[in-house]
Short mmCIF file of C-alpha atoms in Angstrom, two decimals:
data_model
loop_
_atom_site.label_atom_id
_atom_site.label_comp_id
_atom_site.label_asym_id
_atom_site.label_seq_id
_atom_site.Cartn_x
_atom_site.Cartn_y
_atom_site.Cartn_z
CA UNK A 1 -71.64 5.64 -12.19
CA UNK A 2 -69.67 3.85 -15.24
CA UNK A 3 -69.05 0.13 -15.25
CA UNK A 4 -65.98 0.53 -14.67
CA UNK A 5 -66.43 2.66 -11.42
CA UNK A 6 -68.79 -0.04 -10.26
CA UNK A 7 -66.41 -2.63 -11.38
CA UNK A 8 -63.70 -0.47 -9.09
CA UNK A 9 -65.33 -0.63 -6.28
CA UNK A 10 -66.52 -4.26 -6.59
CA UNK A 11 -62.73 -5.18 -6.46
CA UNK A 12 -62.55 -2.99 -3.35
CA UNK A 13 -65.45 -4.77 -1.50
CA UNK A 14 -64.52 -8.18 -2.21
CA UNK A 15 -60.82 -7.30 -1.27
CA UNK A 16 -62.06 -5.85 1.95
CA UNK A 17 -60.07 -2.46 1.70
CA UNK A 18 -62.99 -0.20 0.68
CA UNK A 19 -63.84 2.81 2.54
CA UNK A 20 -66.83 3.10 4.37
CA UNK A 21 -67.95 6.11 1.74
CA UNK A 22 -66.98 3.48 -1.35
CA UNK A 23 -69.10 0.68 -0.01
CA UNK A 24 -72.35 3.36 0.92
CA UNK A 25 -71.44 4.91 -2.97
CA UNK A 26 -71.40 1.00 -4.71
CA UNK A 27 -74.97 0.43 -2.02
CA UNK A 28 -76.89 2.72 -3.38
CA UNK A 29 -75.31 2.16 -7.07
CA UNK A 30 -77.26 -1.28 -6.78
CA UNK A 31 -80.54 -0.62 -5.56
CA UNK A 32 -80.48 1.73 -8.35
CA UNK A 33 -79.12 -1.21 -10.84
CA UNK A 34 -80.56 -4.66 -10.06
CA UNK A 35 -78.46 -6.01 -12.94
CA UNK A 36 -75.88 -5.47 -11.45
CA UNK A 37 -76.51 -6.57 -7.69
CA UNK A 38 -76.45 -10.04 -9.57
CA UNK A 39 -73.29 -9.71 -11.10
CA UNK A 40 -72.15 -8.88 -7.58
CA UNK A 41 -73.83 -11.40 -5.69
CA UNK A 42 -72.34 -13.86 -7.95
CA UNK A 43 -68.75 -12.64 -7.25
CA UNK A 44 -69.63 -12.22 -3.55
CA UNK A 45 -70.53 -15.79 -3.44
CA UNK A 46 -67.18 -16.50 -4.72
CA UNK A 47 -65.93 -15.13 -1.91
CA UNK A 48 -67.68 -16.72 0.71
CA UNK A 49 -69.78 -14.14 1.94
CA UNK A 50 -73.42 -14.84 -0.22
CA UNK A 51 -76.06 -17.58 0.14
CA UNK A 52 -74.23 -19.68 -2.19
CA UNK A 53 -71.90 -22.55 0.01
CA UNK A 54 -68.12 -21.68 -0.02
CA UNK A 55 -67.63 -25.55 -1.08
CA UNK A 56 -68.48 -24.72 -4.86
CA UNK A 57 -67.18 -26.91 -7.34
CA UNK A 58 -64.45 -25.66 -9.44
CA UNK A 59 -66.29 -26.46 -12.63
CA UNK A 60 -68.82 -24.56 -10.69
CA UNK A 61 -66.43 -21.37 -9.88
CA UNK A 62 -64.83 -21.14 -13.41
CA UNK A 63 -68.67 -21.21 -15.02
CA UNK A 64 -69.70 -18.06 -12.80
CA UNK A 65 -66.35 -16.60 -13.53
CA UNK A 66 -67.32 -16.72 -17.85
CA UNK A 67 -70.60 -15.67 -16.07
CA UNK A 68 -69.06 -12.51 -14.78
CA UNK A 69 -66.66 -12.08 -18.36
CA UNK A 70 -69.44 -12.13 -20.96
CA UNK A 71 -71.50 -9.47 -18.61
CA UNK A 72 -68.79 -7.19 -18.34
CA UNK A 73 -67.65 -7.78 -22.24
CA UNK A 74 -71.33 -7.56 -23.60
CA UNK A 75 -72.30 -4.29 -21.66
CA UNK A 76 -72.62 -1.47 -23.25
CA UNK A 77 -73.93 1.16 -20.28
CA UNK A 78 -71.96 3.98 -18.56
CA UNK A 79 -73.27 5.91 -16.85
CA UNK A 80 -72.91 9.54 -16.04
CA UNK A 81 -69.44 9.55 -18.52
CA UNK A 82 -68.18 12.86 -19.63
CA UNK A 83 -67.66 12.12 -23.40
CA UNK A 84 -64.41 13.85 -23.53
CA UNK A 85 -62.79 11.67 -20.87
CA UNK A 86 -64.07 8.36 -22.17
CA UNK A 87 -61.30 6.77 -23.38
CA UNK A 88 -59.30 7.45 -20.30
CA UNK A 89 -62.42 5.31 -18.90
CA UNK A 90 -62.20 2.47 -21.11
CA UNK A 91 -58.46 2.01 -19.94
CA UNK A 92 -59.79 2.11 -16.37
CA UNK A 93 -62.65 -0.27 -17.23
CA UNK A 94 -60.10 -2.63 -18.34
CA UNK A 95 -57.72 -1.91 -15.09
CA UNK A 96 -60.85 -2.86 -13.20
CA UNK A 97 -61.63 -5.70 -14.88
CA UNK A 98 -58.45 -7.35 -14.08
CA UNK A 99 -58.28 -6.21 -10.88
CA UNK A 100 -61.64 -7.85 -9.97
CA UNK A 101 -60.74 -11.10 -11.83
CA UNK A 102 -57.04 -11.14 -9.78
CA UNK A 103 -59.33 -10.41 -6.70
CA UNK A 104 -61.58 -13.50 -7.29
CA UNK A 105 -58.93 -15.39 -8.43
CA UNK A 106 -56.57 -14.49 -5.44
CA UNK A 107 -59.59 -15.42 -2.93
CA UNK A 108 -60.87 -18.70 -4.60
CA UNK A 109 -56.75 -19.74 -4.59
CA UNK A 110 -56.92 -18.89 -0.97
CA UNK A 111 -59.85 -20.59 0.06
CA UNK A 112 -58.60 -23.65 -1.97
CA UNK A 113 -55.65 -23.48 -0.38
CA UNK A 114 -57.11 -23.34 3.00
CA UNK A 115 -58.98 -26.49 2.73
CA UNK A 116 -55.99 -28.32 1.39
CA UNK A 117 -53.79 -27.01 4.43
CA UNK A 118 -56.32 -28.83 6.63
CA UNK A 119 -54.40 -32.04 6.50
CA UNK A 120 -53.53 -34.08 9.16
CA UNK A 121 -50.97 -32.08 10.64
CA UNK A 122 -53.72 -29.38 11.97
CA UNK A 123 -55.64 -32.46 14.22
CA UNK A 124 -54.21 -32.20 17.33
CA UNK A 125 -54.91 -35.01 19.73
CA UNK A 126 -55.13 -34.09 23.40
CA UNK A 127 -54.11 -36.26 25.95
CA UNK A 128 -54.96 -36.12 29.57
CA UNK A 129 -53.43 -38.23 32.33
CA UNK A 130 -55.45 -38.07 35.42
CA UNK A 131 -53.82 -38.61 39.05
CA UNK A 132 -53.55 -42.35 39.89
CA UNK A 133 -52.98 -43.28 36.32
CA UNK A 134 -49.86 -43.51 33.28
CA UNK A 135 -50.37 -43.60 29.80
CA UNK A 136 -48.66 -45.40 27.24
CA UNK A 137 -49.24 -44.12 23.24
CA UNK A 138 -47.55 -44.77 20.17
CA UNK A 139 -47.25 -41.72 17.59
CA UNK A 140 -47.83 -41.48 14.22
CA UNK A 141 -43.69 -41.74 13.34
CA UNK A 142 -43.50 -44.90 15.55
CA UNK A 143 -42.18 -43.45 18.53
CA UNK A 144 -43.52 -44.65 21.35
CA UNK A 145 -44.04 -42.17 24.40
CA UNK A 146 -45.24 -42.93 28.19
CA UNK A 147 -47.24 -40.28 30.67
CA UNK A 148 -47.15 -40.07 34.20
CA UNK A 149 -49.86 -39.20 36.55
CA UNK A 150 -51.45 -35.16 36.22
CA UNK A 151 -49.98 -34.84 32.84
CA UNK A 152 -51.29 -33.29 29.42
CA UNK A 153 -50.10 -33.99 25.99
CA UNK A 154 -50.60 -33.28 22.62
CA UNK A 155 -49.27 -34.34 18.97
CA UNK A 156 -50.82 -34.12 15.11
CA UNK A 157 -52.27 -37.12 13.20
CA UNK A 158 -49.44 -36.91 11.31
CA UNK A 159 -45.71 -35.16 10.94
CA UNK A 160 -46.35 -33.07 7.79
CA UNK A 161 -43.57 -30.65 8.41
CA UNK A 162 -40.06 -30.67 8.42
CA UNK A 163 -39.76 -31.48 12.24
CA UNK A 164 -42.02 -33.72 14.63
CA UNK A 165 -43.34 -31.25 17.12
CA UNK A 166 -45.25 -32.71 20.27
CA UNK A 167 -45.99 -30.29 23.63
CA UNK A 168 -45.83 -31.68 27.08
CA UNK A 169 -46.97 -30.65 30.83
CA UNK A 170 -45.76 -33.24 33.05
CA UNK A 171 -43.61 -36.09 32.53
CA UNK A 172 -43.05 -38.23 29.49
CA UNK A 173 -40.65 -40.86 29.14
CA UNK A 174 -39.54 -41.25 25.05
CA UNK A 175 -38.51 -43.94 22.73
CA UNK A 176 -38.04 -41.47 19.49
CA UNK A 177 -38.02 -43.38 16.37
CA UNK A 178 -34.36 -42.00 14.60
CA UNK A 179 -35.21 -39.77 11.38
CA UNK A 180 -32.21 -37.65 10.73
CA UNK A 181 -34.30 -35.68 8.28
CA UNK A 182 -36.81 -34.76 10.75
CA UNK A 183 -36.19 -33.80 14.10
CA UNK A 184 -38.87 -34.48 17.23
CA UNK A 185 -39.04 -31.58 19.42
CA UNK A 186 -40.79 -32.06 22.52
CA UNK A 187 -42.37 -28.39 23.86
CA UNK A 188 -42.64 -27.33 27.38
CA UNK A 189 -43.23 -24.21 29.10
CA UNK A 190 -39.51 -23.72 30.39
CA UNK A 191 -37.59 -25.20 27.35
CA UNK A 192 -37.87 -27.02 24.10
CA UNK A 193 -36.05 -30.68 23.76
CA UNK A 194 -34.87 -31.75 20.13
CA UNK A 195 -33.64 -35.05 19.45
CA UNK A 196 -32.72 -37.26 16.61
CA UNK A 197 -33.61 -40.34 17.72
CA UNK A 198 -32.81 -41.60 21.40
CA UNK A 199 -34.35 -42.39 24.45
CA UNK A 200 -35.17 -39.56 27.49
CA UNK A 201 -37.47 -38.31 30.31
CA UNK A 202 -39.03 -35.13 30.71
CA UNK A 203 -40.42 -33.84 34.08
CA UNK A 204 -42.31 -30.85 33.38
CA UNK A 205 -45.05 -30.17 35.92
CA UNK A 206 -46.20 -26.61 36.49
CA UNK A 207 -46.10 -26.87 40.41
CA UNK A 208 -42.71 -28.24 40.60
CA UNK A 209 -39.78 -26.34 41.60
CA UNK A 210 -37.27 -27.34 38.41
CA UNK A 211 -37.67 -29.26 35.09
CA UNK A 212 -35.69 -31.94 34.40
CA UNK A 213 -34.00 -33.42 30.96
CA UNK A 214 -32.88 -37.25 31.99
CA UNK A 215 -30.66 -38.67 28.54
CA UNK A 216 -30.26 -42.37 28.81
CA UNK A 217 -29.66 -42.56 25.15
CA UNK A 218 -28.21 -41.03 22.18
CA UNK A 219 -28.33 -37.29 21.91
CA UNK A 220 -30.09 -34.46 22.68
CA UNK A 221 -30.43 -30.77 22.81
CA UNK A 222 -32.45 -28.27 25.13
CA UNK A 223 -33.12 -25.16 24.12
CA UNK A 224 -34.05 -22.69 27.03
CA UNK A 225 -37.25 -20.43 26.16
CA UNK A 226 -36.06 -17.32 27.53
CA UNK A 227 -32.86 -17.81 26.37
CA UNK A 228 -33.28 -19.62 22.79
CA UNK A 229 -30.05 -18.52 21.96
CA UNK A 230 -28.26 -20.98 24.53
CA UNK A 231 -28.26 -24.54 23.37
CA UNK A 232 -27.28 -27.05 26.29
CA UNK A 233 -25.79 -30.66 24.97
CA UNK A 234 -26.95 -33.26 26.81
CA UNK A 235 -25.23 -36.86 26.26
CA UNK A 236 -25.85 -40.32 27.35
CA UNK A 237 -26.63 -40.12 31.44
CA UNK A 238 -26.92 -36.66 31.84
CA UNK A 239 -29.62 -34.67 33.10
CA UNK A 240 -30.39 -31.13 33.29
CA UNK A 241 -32.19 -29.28 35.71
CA UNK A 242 -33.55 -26.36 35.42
CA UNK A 243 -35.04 -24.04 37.81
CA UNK A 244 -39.02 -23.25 37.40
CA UNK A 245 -39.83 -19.56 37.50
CA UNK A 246 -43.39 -20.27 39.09
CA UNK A 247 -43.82 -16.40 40.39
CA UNK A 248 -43.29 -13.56 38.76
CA UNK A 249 -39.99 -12.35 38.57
CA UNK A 250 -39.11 -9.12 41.08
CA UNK A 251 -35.96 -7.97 39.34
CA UNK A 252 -35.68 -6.14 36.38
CA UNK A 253 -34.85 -8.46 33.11
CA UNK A 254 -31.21 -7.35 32.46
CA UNK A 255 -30.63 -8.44 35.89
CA UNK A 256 -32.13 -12.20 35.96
CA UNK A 257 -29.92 -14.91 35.37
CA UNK A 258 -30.83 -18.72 34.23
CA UNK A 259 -30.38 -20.93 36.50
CA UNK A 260 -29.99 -24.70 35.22
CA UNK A 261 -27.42 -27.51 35.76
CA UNK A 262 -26.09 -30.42 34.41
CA UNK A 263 -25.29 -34.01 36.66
CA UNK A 264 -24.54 -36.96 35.76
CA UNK A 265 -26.53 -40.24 36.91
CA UNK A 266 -25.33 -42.30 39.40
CA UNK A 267 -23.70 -45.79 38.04
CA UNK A 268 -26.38 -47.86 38.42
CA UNK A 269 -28.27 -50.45 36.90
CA UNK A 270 -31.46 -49.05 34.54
CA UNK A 271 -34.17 -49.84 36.77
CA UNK A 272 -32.28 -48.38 39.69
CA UNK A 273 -32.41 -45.25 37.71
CA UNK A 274 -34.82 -43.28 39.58
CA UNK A 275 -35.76 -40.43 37.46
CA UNK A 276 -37.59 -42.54 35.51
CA UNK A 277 -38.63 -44.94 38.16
CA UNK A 278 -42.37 -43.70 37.52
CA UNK A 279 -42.36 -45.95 33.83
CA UNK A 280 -42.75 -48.86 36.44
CA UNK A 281 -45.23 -47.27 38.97
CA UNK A 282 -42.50 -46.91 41.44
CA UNK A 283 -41.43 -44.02 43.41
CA UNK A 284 -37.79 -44.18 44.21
CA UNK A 285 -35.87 -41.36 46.58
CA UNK A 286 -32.39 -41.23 48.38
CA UNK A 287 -32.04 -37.97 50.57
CA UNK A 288 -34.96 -36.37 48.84
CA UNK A 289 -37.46 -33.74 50.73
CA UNK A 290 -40.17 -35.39 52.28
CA UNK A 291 -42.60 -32.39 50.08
CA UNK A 292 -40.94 -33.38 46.76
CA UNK A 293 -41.57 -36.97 47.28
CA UNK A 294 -45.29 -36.04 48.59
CA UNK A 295 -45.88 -34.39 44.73
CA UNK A 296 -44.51 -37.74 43.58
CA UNK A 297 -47.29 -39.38 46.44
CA UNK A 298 -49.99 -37.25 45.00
CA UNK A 299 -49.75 -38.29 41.15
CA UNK A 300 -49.22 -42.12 42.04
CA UNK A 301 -51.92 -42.48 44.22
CA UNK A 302 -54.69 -39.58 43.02
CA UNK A 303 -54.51 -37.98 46.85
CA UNK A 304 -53.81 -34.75 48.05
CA UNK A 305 -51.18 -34.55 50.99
CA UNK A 306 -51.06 -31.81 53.44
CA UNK A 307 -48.29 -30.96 55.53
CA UNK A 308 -49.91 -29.89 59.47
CA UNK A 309 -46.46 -29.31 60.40
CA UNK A 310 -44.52 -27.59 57.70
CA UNK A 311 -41.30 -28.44 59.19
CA UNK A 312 -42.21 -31.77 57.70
CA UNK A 313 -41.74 -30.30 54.36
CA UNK A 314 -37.80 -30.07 54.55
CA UNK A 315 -37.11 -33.81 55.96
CA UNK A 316 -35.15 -35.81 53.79
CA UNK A 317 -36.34 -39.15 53.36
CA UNK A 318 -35.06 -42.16 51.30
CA UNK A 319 -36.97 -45.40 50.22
CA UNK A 320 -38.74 -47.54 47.45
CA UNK A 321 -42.69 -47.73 46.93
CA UNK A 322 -43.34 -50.26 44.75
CA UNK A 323 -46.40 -51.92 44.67
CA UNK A 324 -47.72 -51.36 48.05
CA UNK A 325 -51.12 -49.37 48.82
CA UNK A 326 -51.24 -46.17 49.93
CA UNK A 327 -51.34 -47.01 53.86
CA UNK A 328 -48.56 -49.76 53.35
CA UNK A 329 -46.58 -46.83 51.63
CA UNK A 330 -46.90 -44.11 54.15
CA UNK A 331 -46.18 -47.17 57.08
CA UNK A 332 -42.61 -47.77 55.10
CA UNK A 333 -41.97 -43.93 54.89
CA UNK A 334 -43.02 -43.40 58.76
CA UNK A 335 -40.69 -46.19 59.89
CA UNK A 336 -37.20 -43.66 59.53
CA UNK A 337 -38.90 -39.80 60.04
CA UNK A 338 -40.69 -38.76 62.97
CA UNK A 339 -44.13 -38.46 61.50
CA UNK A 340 -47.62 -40.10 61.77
CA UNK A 341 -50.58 -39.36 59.56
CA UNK A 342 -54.34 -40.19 58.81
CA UNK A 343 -56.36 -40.42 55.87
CA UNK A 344 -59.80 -38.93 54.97
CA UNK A 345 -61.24 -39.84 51.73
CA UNK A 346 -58.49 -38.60 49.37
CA UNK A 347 -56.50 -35.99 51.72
CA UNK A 348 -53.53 -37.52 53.66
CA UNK A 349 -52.54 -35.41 56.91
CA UNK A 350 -49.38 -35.36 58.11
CA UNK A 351 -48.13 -34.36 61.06
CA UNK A 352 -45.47 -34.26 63.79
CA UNK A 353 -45.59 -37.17 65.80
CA UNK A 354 -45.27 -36.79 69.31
CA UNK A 355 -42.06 -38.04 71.37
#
């Protein structure tokens, strides 16, 4: 084998695209050549894959790299070389060469470039709400961002990139700090919320049967995940609702629909508003189903509620918990709907009570 065949299929190795028959050919090469084995280890380390740590010094790397030059420019062997073809070889020894130094090059500029790109916008903080609890946090930009009970969230250390990207499941109620240059964009599993800067709430649980958008100020717009091309404006006292495809869907895709809405809020004062009633620890509901407000029962007080009587389910109820325990609660709800229920440890029964 000529130095420049071994230098070949170096290049190959290290760029992970030789064939199984080059890398058993350049094997047995080396066991035949220990001189060479070095020269490879050397460039393998360079790569990552020897003994030597992948956090070498660049000092280090160039100094292995002269290494690697004066070896190849001081050798003299080839191996095996039919005279008459030589120089064709010495123009593929110098092909080779380059290639290897572009290859070692190309993978220490990766690897360097890797590192780098682990700035603070790859640490993702996690954020987990548990039931009986809300969480207020401020993020790195300054906006400031409250979770409700059951509800998972996650941001980066910092906003590197060219928008401020958060994810939600649950409910978050946001104060976005205005940057015109970079947009926030809140993430769900239904649809993606970008704002400037403005105040909203987002209700995305998983269980629930829609997912609200509630705009209280400036300006905001909802992109739909199945349907990124539809952009719904939302302005000041708006909300959008859209429906929550929990089960898989029976008909065929060119025959499902989206199905969202937009309402306006009722003119009322802001702490009468009672989509985002929850940023207070209160529970407010006018004609609402008694199962919907249950969920809403669940989060606030870390139980689990289960219907006896399922026509329970599809009462609508209306009311204000506040700051009253979880008996004192379900008293207030029993005095206008024909119920009466019992608690065991966390699980709240409720069932039909008898005329």
């Amino acid at each position: 084998m000529s130095k420049s065949r071994f230098i070949e299929l170096m290049a190959k190795s290290m760029g992970e695209c030789a064939s199984a028959e080059e890398l058993a050919e350049l094997d047995i090469f080396l066991e035949q050549f220990p001189n060479y084995k070095k020269t490879y280890e050397v460039t393998n380390a360079l790569k990552g894959n020897g003994a030597q740590p992948a956090e070498a010094k660049p000092e280090e790397i160039n100094g292995k790299l002269e290494e690697i030059w004066n070896r190849i420019k001081s050798s003299n062997e080839n191996v095996e070389v039919d005279t008459k073809v030589r120089p064709m070889f010495r123009w593929q020894w110098v092909a080779a060469a380059i290639l290897v130094f572009a290859a070692v090059g190309a993978l220490f500029y990766k690897r360097m470039e890797q590192q780098d790109s682990l700035t603070a916008e790859n640490v993702l903080y996690e954020i987990h709400v548990p039931y009986g609890k809300t969480q207020k946090l401020k993020l790195p930009d300054g906006t400031q961002v409250t979770l409700n009970a059951g509800s998972t969230f996650s941001y980066p250390e910092a906003f590197e990139k060219n928008t401020r990207d958060v994810s939600l499941t649950g409910e978050g109620f946001f104060e976005v700090t205005k940057n015109a240059k970079k947009p926030f964009l809140v993430h769900t599993a239904r649809l993606v919320v970008k704002v400037l800067g403005t105040v909203f709430n987002v209700k995305a649980y998983n269980n629930d049967k829609t997912v609200e958008t509630t705009l209280l100020k400036g300006k905001v717009q909802v992109e739909l995940k199945n349907n990124p091309e539809k952009k719904i404006i939302l302005l000041p006292n708006e909300k959008l609702i859209v429906v929550n495809n929990r089960e898989p869907q029976s008909v065929k895709p060119k025959e499902s629909k989206i199905e969202y809405q937009v309402t306006a809020l009722p003119d009322v004062k802001p702490d009468e508003v009672k989509e985002t009633a929850w940023v207070d620890n209160r529970i407010l509901f006018t004609n609402e189903l008694f199962e919907d407000v249950a969920a809403q029962i669940e989060r606030k007080y870390n139980v689990q509620v289960v219907f006896e009587d399922q026509k329970l389910r599809t009462e609508q109820i209306s009311g204000l918990l506040d700051k009253e325990s979880l008996q004192e609660a379900l008293g207030i709800i029993e005095m206008t709907t024909p119920f009466k229920f019992r608690v065991d440890g966390q699980t709240v029964y409720l069932s039909k009570k008898e005329k």
